Structure formats: structure tokens, C-alpha cells
Short mmCIF file of C-alpha atoms in Angstrom, two decimals:
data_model
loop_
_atom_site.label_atom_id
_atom_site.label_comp_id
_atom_site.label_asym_id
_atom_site.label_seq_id
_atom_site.Cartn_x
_atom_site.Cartn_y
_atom_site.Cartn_z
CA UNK J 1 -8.37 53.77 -6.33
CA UNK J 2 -7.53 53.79 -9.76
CA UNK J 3 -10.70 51.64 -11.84
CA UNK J 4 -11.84 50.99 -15.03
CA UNK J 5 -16.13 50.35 -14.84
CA UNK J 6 -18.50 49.78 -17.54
CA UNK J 7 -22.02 50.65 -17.57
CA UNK J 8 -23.97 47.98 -18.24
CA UNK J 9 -23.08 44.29 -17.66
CA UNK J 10 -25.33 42.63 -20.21
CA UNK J 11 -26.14 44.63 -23.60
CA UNK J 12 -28.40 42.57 -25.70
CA UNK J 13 -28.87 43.73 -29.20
CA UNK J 14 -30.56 42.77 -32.25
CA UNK J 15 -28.37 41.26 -35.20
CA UNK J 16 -27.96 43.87 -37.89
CA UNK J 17 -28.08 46.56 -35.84
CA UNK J 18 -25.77 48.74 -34.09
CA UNK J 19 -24.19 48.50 -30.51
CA UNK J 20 -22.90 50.86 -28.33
CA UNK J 21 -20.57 49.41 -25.10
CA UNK J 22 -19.77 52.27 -22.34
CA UNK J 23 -16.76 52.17 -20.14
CA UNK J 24 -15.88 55.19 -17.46
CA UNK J 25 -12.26 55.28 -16.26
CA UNK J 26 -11.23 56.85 -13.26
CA UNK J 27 -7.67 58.32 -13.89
CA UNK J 28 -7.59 61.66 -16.28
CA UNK J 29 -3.94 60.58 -16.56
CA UNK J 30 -4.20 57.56 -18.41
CA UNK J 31 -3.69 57.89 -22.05
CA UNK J 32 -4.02 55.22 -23.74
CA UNK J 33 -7.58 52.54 -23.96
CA UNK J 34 -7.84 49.36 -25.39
CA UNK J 35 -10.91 47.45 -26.06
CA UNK J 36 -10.76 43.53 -26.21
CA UNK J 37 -13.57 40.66 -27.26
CA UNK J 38 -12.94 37.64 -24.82
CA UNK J 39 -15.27 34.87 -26.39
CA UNK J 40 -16.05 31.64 -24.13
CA UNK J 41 -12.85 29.85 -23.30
CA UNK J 42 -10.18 32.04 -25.02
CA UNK J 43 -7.74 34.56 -24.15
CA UNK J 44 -9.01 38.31 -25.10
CA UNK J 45 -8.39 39.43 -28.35
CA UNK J 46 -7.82 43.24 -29.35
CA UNK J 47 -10.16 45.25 -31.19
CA UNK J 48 -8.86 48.79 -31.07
CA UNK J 49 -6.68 51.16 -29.55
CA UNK J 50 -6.49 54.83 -29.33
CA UNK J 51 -4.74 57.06 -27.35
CA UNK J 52 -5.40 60.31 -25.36
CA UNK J 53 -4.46 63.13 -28.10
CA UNK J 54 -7.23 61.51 -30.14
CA UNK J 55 -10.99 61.66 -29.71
CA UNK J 56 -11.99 58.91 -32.25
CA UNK J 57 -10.92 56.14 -33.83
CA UNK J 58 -12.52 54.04 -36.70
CA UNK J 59 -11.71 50.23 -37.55
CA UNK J 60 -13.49 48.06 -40.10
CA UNK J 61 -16.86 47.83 -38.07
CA UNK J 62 -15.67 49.51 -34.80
CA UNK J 63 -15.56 52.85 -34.06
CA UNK J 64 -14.02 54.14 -30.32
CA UNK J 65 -15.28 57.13 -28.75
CA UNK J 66 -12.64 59.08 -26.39
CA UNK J 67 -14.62 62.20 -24.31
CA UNK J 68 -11.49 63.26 -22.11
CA UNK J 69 -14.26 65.43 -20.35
CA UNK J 70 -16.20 63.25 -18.77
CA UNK J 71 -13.65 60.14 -18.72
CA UNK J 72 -15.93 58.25 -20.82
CA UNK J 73 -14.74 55.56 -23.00
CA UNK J 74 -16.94 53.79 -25.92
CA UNK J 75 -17.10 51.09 -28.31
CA UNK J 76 -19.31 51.06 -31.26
CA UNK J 77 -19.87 48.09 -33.63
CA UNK J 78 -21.89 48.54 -36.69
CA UNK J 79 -23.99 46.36 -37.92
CA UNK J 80 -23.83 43.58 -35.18
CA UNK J 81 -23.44 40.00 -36.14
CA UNK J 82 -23.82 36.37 -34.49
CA UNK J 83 -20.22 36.32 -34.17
CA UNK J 84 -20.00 39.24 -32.00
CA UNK J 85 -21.21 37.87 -29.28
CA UNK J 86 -19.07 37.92 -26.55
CA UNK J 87 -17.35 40.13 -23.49
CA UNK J 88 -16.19 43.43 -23.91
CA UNK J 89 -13.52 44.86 -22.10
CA UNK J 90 -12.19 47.95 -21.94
CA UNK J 91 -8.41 48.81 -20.29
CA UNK J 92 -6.36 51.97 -19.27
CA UNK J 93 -2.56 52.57 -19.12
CA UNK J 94 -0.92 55.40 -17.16
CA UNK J 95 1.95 57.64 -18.71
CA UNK J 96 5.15 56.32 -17.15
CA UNK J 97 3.40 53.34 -16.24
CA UNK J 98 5.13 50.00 -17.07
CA UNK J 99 2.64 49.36 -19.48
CA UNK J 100 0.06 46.96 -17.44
CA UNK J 101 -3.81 47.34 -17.95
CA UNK J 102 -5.87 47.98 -15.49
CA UNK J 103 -9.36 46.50 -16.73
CA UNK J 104 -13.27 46.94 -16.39
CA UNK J 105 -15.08 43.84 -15.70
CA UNK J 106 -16.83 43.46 -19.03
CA UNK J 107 -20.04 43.88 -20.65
CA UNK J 108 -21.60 40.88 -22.18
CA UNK J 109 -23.26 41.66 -25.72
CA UNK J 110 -26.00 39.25 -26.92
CA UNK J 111 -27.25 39.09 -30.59
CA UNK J 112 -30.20 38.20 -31.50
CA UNK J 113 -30.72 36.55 -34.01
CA UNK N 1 2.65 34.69 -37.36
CA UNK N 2 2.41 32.53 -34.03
CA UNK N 3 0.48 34.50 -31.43
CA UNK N 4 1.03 33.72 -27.65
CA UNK N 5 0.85 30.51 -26.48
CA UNK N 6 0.40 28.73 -22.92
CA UNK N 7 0.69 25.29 -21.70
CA UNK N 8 -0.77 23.35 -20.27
CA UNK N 9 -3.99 24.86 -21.28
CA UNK N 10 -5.89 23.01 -18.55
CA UNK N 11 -4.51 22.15 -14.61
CA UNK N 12 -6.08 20.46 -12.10
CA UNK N 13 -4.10 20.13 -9.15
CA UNK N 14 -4.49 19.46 -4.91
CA UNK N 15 -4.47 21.57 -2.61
CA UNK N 16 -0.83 22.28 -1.43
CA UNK N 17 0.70 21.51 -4.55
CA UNK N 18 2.83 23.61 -6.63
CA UNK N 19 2.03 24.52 -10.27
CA UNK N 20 4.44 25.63 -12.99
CA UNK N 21 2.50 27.66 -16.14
CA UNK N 22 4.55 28.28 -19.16
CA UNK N 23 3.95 31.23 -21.35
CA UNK N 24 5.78 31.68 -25.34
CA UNK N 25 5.83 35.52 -26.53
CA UNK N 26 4.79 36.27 -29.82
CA UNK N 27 8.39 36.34 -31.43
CA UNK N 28 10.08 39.81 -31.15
CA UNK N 29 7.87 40.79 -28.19
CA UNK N 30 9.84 42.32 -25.67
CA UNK N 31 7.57 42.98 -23.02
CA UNK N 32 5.65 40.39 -21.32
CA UNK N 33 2.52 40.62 -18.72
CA UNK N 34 0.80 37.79 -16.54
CA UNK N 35 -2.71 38.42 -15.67
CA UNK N 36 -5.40 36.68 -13.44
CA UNK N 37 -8.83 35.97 -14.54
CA UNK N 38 -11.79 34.98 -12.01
CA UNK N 39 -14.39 33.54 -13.05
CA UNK N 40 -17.30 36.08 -14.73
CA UNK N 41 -14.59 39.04 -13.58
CA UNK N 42 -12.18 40.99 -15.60
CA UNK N 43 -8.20 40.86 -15.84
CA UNK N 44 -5.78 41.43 -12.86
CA UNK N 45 -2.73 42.36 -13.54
CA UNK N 46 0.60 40.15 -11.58
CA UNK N 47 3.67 40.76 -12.81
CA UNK N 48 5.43 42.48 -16.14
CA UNK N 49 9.13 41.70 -17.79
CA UNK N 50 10.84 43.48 -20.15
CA UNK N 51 13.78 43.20 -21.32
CA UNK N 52 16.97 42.62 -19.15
CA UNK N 53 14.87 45.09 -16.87
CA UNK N 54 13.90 44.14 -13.28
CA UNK N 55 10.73 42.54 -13.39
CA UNK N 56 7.30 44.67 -11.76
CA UNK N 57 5.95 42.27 -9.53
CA UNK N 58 3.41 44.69 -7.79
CA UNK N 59 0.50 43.00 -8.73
CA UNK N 60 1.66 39.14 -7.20
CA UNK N 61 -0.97 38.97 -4.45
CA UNK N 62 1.10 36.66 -1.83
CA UNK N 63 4.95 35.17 -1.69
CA UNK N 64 3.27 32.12 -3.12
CA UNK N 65 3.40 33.63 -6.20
CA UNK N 66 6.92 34.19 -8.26
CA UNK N 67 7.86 34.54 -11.97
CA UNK N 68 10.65 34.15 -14.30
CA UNK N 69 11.45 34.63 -17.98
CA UNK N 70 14.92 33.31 -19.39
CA UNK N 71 16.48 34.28 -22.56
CA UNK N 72 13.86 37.23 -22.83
CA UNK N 73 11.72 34.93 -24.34
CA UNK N 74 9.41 31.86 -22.26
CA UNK N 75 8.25 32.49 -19.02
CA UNK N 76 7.14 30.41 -16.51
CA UNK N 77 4.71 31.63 -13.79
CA UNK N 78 4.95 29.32 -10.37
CA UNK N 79 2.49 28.81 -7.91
CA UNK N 80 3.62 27.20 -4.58
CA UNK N 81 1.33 25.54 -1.87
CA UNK N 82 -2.04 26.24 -4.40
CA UNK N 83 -4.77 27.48 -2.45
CA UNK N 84 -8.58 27.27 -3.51
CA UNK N 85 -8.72 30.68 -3.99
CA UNK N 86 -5.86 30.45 -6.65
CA UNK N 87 -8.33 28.53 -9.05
CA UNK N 88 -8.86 30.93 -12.10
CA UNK N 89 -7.44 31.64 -15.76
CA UNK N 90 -4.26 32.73 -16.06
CA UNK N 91 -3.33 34.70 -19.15
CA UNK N 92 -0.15 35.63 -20.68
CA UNK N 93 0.03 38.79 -22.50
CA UNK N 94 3.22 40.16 -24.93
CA UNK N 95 4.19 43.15 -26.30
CA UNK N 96 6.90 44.77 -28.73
CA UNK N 97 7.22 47.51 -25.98
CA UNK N 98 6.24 48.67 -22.40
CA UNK N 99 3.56 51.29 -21.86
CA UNK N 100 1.15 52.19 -24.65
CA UNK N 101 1.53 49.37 -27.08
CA UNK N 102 -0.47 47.17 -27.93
CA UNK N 103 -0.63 43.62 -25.63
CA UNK N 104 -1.31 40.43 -27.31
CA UNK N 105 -3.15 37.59 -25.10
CA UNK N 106 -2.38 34.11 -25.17
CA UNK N 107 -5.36 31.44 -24.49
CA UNK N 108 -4.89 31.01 -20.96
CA UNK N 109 -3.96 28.28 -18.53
CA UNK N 110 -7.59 27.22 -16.79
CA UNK N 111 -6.23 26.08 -13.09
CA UNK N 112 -8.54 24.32 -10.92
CA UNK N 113 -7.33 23.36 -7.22
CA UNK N 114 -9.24 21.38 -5.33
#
């Protein structure tokens, strides 16, 4: 069935330096992929977004990785900090679909201090 | 602006019991999703509004389980007869459209049946 899946479920990563968070999706239709931080106790909250007819997509310390190819999906933060600490998620939508995500199970990063 | 918000933000109810959760869009949203969080496990989707549109309600795993949203706006997520198994976090979600925008979460409604 249709299934978002990350690689890893615990990344733990030194602060200052960079992290990389891998997701694999299942459906070559899907085109669009959201990643969201879900910190202890809250809702998720979005990072970045980027849709099919792109293969990368920079934010302020995020970068997403799109390889169509091999359905791969990542998220890069640069320079990791305390506060990033969290879970990762990463979520597909399907053309024509009514817009719900269908989500991996997340990927815990750790910073060390 | 004012994101989502839920209420209450914590439940604890008895087995057999019904539970109302109330979800506010962020103003202007016209698409809204309810999800299902277990613990240590990622979202499930339940059901999605928008607009005057028929409501998907694929994703409501039993009859138990039933959703409305008046005025386009609040929505209210009921849970009749709670079972154990319902205990989770229940997020609200909100967009300004359906498929391929962006989906704004709420902080969730923690219920805990015992």
C-alpha cells in the first residue's frame, strides 16, 4: 500500500554540524512532500515544502532534496542547534488527492551538545 | 496571526463515554484535516472538509467515529462509546486549499480513556 518510511529512527548528531534526515515514499505519483518538526507535546510544525517539478529546495537552514528516481526524499539542516532537537516527519500528497498526508513515522534527531 | 487551535488540550475520560474535540482553523483556511497520533508513531489521517464540499471520511476507522464543521469554520470531532484503543493525540490541521498546500497543525487534543 501506499507508505511514507524513513531510514533511520534515531539520528544523533553533534551541535554545529550538519544533519541529513532520509525519507523513501512509495507512490511515483505523489507530487508534493512536506517535512514537519513535532517537538515534545506540540502539534507538528512545517519546515518546507516542495513539489514534484522541483529537485531542491533551500530555506534559511534547511535544504530538501527531491530524487524522483529513486523516490527518495531528504532533509538537510545546516549547522544543527540545541533547538533542533526533535521528530522529523516527512508526508506525501497524491495529484487529485483531497489533499490529506500520508506520513512516515519520524526520525528522532539528537544534538549534542 | 492565530494559528490552529484545539480544546480541550487534555481529556481523560471512561471507558464508554463519548468525547467531543473542538478544532478553530487558522482564519481564511478553507480546508480542514483531523489526524490521529499514537504514541511514538506518525500521523493518520481521519477525515478532511472543505468548503460546502462533502466531507472525505475514508480515513474514520469505525462508526464510532463522526465529524462536523459548521459555518466552514470550527469543527468538532466526536467520539462515541471511547474505547482504550482510542487513547492518542488528536490533531487538527487547516489549509487555504485542498491538495498541495500547505497544512497548518494545531497543538492537539491528548485523550486518555481508561
Amino acid at each position: 500500500g501506499e507508505s511514507v518510511g524513513l531510514h533511520l529512527p534515531t539520528l544523533s548528531v553533534q551541535e554545529g554540524d550538519n544533519s541529513i534526515i532520509n525519507c523513501a515514499y512509495s507512490n511515483s505519483a505523489s507530487d508534493y512532500f512536506i517535512w514537519y518538526k513535532q517537538e515534545s507535546g506540540k502539534g507538528p510544525q512545517f519546515i518546507i515544502d516542495i513539489r514534484s517539478n522541483m529537485d531542491k529546495r533551500q530555506g534559511q537552514r534547511v535544504t530538501v532534496l527531491l530524487n524522483k528516481t529513486v523516490k527518495h526524499l531528504s532533509l538537510q539542516i545546516a549547522a544543527t542547534q540545541p533547538g533542533d532537537s526533535a521528530v522529523y516527519f516527512c508526508a506525501e500528497s497524491l495529484p487529485g488527492n483531497t489533499g490529506k498526508l500520508i506520513f512516515g513515522q519520524g526520525t528522532t534527531l539528537q544534538v549534542k551538545p | 496571526g492565530a494559528g490552529v487551535s484545539q480544546s480541550p488540550s487534555n481529556k481523560v475520560t471512561e471507558k464508554g463515554k463519548d468525547v467531543e474535540l473542538r478544532c478553530d482553523p487558522i482564519s481564511g483556511h478553507t480546508a480542514l484535516y483531523w489526524y490521529r497520533q499514537s504514541l511514538g508513531q506518525g500521523l493518520e489521517f481521519l477525515i478532511y472538509f472543505q468548503g460546502n464540499s462533502a466531507p472525505d471520511k475514508s480515513g474514520l476507522p469505525s462508526d464510532r467515529f463522526s465529524a462536523e464543521r459548521t459555518g466552514g469554520s470550527v469543527s468538532t470531532l466526536t467520539i462515541q462509546r471511547t474505547q482504550q484503543e482510542d487513547s492518542a493525540v488528536y490533531l487538527c490541521a487547516s489549509s487555504f486549499d485542498r491538495g498541495g498546500e500547505t497544512q497548518y497543525f494545531g497543538p492537539g487534543t491528548r485523550l486518555l480513556v481508561l
